[in-house]
GROMACS .gro file of C-alpha atoms in nm:
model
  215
    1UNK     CA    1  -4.867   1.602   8.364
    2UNK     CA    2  -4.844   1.645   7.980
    3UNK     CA    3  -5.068   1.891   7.771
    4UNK     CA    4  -5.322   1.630   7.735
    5UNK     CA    5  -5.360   1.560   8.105
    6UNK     CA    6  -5.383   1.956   8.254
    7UNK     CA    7  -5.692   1.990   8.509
    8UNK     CA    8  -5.878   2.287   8.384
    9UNK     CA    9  -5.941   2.492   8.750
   10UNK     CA   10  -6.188   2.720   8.537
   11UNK     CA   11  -6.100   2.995   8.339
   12UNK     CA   12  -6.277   3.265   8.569
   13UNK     CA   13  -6.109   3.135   8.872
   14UNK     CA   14  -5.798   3.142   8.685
   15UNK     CA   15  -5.801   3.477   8.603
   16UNK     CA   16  -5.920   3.600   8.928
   17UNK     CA   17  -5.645   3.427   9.107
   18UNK     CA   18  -5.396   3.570   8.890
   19UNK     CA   19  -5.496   3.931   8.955
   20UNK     CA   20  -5.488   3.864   9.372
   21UNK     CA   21  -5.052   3.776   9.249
   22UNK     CA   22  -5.052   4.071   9.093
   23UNK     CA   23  -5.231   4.258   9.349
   24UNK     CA   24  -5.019   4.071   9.619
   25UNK     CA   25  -4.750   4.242   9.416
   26UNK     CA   26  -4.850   4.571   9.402
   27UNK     CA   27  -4.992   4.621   9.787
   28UNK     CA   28  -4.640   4.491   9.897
   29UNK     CA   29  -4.753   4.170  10.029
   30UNK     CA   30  -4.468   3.980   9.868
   31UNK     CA   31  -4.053   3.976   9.971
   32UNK     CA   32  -3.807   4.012   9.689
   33UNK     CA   33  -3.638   3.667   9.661
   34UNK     CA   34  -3.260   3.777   9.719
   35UNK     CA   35  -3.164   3.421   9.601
   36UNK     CA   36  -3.254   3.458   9.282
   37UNK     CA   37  -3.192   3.854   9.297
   38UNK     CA   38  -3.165   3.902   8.884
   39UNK     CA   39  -3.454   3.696   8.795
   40UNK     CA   40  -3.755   3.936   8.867
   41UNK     CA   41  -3.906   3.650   9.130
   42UNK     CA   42  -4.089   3.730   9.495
   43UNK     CA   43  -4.253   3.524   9.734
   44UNK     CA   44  -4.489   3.517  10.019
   45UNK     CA   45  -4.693   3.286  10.230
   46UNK     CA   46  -5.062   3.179  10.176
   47UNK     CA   47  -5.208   3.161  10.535
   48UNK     CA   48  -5.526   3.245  10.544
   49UNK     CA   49  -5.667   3.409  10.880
   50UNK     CA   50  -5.616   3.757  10.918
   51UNK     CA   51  -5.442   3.773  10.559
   52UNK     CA   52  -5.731   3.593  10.386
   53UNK     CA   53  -5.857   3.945  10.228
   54UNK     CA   54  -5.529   3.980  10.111
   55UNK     CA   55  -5.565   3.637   9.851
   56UNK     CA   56  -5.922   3.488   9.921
   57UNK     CA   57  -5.932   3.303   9.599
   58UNK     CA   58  -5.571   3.210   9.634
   59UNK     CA   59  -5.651   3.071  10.001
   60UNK     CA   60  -5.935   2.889   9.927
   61UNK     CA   61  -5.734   2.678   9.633
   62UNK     CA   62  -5.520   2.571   9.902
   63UNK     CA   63  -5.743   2.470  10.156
   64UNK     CA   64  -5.978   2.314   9.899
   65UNK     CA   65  -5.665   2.133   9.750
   66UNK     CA   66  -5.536   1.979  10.076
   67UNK     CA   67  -5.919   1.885  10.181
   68UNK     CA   68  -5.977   1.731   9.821
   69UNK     CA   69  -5.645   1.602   9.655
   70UNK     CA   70  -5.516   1.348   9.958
   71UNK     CA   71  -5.769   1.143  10.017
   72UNK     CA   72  -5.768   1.080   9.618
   73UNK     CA   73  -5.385   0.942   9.637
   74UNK     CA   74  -5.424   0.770   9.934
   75UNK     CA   75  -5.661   0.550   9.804
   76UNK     CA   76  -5.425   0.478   9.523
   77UNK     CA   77  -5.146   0.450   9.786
   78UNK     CA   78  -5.336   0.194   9.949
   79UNK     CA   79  -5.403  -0.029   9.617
   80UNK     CA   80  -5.026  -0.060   9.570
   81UNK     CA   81  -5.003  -0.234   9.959
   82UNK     CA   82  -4.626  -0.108   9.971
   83UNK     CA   83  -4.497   0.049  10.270
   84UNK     CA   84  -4.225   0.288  10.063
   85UNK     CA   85  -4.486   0.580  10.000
   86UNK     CA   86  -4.652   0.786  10.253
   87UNK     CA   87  -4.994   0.889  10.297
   88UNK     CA   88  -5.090   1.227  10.308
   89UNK     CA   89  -5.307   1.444  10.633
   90UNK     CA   90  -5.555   1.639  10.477
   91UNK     CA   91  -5.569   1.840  10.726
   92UNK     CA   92  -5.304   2.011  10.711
   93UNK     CA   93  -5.061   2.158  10.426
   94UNK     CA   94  -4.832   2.457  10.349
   95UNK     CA   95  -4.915   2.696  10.077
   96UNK     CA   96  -4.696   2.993   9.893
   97UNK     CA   97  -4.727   3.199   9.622
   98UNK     CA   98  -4.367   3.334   9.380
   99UNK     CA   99  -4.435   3.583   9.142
  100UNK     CA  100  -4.255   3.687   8.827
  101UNK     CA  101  -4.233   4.031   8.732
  102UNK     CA  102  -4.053   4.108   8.408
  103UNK     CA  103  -3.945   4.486   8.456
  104UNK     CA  104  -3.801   4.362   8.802
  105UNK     CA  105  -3.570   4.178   8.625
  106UNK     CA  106  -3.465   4.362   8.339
  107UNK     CA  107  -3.412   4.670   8.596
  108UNK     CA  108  -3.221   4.395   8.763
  109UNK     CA  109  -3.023   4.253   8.464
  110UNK     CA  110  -2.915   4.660   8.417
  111UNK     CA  111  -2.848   4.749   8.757
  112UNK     CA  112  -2.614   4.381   8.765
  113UNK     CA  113  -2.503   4.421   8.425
  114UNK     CA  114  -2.629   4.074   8.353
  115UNK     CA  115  -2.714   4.021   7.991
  116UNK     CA  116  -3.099   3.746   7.938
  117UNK     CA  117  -2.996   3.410   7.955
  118UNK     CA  118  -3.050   3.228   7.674
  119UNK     CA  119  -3.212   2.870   7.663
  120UNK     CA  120  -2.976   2.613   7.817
  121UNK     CA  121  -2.826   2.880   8.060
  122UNK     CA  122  -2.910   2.798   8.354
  123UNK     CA  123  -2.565   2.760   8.569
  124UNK     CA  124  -2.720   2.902   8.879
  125UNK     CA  125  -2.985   2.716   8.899
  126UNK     CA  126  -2.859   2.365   9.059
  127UNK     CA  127  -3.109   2.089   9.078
  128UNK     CA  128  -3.219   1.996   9.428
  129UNK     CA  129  -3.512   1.844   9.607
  130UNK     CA  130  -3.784   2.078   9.834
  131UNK     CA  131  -3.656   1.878  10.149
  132UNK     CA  132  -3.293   1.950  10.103
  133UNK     CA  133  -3.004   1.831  10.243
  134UNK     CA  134  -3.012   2.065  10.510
  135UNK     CA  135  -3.005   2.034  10.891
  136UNK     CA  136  -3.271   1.842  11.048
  137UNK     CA  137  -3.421   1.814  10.721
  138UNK     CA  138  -3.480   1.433  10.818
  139UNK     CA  139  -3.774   1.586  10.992
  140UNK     CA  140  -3.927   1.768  10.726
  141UNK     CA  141  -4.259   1.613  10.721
  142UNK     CA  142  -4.346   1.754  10.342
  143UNK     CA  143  -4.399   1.492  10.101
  144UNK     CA  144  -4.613   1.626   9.763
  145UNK     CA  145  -4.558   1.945   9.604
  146UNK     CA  146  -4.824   2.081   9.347
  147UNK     CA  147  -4.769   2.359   9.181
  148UNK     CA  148  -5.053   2.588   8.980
  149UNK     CA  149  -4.870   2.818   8.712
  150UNK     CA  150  -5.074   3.123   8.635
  151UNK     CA  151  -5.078   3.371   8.328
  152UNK     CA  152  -5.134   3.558   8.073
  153UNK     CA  153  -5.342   3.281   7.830
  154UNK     CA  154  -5.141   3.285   7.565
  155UNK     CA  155  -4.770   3.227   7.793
  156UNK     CA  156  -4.596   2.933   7.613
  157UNK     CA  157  -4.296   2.779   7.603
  158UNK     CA  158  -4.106   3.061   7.467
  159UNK     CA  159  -4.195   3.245   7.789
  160UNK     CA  160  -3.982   3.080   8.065
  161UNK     CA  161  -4.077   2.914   8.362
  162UNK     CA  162  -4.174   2.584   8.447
  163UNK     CA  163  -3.978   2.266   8.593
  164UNK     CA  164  -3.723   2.048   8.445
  165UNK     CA  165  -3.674   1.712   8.618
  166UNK     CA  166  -3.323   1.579   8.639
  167UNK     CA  167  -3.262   1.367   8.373
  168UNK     CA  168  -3.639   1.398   8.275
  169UNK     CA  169  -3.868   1.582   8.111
  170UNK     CA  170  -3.899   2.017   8.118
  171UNK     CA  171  -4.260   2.065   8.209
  172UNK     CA  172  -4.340   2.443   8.029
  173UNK     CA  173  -4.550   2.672   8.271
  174UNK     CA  174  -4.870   2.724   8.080
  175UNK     CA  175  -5.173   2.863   8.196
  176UNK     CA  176  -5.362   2.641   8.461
  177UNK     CA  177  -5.071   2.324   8.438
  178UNK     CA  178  -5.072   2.136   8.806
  179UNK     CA  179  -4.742   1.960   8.861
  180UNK     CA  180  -4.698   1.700   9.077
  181UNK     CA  181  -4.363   1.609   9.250
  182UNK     CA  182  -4.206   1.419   9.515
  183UNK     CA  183  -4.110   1.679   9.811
  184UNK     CA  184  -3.874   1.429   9.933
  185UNK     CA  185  -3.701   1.260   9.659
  186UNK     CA  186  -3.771   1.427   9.316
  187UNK     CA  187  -3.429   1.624   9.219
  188UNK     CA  188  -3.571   1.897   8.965
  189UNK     CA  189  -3.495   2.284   8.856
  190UNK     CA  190  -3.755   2.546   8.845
  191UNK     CA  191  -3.664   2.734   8.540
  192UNK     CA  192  -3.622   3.118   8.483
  193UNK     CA  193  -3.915   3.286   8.342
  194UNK     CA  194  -3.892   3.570   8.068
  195UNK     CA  195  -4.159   3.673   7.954
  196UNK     CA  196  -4.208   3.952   7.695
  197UNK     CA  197  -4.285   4.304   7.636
  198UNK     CA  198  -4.669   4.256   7.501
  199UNK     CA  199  -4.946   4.339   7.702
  200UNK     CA  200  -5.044   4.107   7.990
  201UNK     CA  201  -4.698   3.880   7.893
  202UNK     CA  202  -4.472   4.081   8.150
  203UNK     CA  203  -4.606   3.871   8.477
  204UNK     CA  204  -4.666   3.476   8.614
  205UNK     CA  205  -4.686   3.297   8.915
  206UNK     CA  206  -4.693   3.023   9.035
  207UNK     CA  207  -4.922   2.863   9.383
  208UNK     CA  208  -4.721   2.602   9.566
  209UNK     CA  209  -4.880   2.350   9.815
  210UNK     CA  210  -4.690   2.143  10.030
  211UNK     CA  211  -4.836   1.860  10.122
  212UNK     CA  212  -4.672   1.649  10.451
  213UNK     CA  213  -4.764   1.281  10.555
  214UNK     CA  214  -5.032   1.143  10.749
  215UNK     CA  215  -4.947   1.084  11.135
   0.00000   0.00000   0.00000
């Protein structure tokens, strides 16, 4: 989606689902992501049930997501009458949250001895699809990925994050930007985020839903 085409979730909601991240963060809800140990990132599930206290606003954008956003493409799906795409259940869907936080990572650039990328270097950081090549991936029923990025309201560019799609476009991760990508064939990057030192700028997240095809 470009600038011009961002669905406004609603400022409120926005805000309130950003501090259940951070909370997430503090009550020790969310794993370190050894993967991408220097980069100040953690993850954890959104699953609802027993854990809905834990993210209730968070949980209900997933489940009002998967209930609302499918039936919208499948219609579209349909008007193309090709057999190549996949229609999506919504009924059913996979949600996660990965959080950013900035003195994470510069206690991890110090404790690694690894100096803030600048832009451009981003080695580590291979470009891939969400299905992979792995394994029995070739079962991997996921299809859509939408990602929510969530923030401080003035995060821009100069901030970090986002996606960059190979040989495409970088998509920046503003405040309340849905992106849209292919689970099974879209070869992207998510990209590093940084941050800064001002008030409010030091944490972002970001709420993936995986979305898997209609049986």
């Amino acid at each position: 989606l470009s600038s011009n085409e961002d669905v406004e979730v609603g400022d409120a909601l926005l805000t309130e689902m950003f501090e259940e991240s951070s909370d997430m963060l503090l009550n020790g809800k969310l794993q370190r992501d050894i993967v991408r140990l220097g980069d100040g990132e953690f993850v954890g599930k959104i699953v609802g049930g027993e854990a809905y206290a834990d993210c209730p606003r968070l949980t209900e954008y997933v489940v009002s997501l998967t209930r609302h956003l499918p039936p919208i493409l499948n219609k579209e799906i349909d008007a193309l009458e090709t057999s190549s795409i996949f229609k999506l259940d919504s009924t059913a869907s996979s949600g996660s949250l990965r959080m950013y936080d900035r003195k994470t990572k510069l206690g991890a650039e110090t404790l690694l001895m690894k100096p803030e990328a600048e832009d451009g270097d981003h080695q580590d950081r291979p470009f891939g699809v969400i299905c992979g090549d792995d394994e029995g991936s070739e079962n991997d029923a996921r299809r859509l990925t939408a990602m929510l990025f969530l923030s401080h309201k003035d995060w821009d560019a100069t901030c970090g994050g986002g996606v960059t799609v190979e040989n495409g476009a970088r998509l920046d991760a503003i405040r309340d930007r849905i992106i849209l990508l292919r689970s099974d064939t879209c070869f992207h990057r998510q990209e590093p985020w940084k941050g800064d030192d001002k008030d409010g700028m030091d944490q972002a997240s970001c709420v993936i839903v995986h979305f898997v095809k209609e049986t």
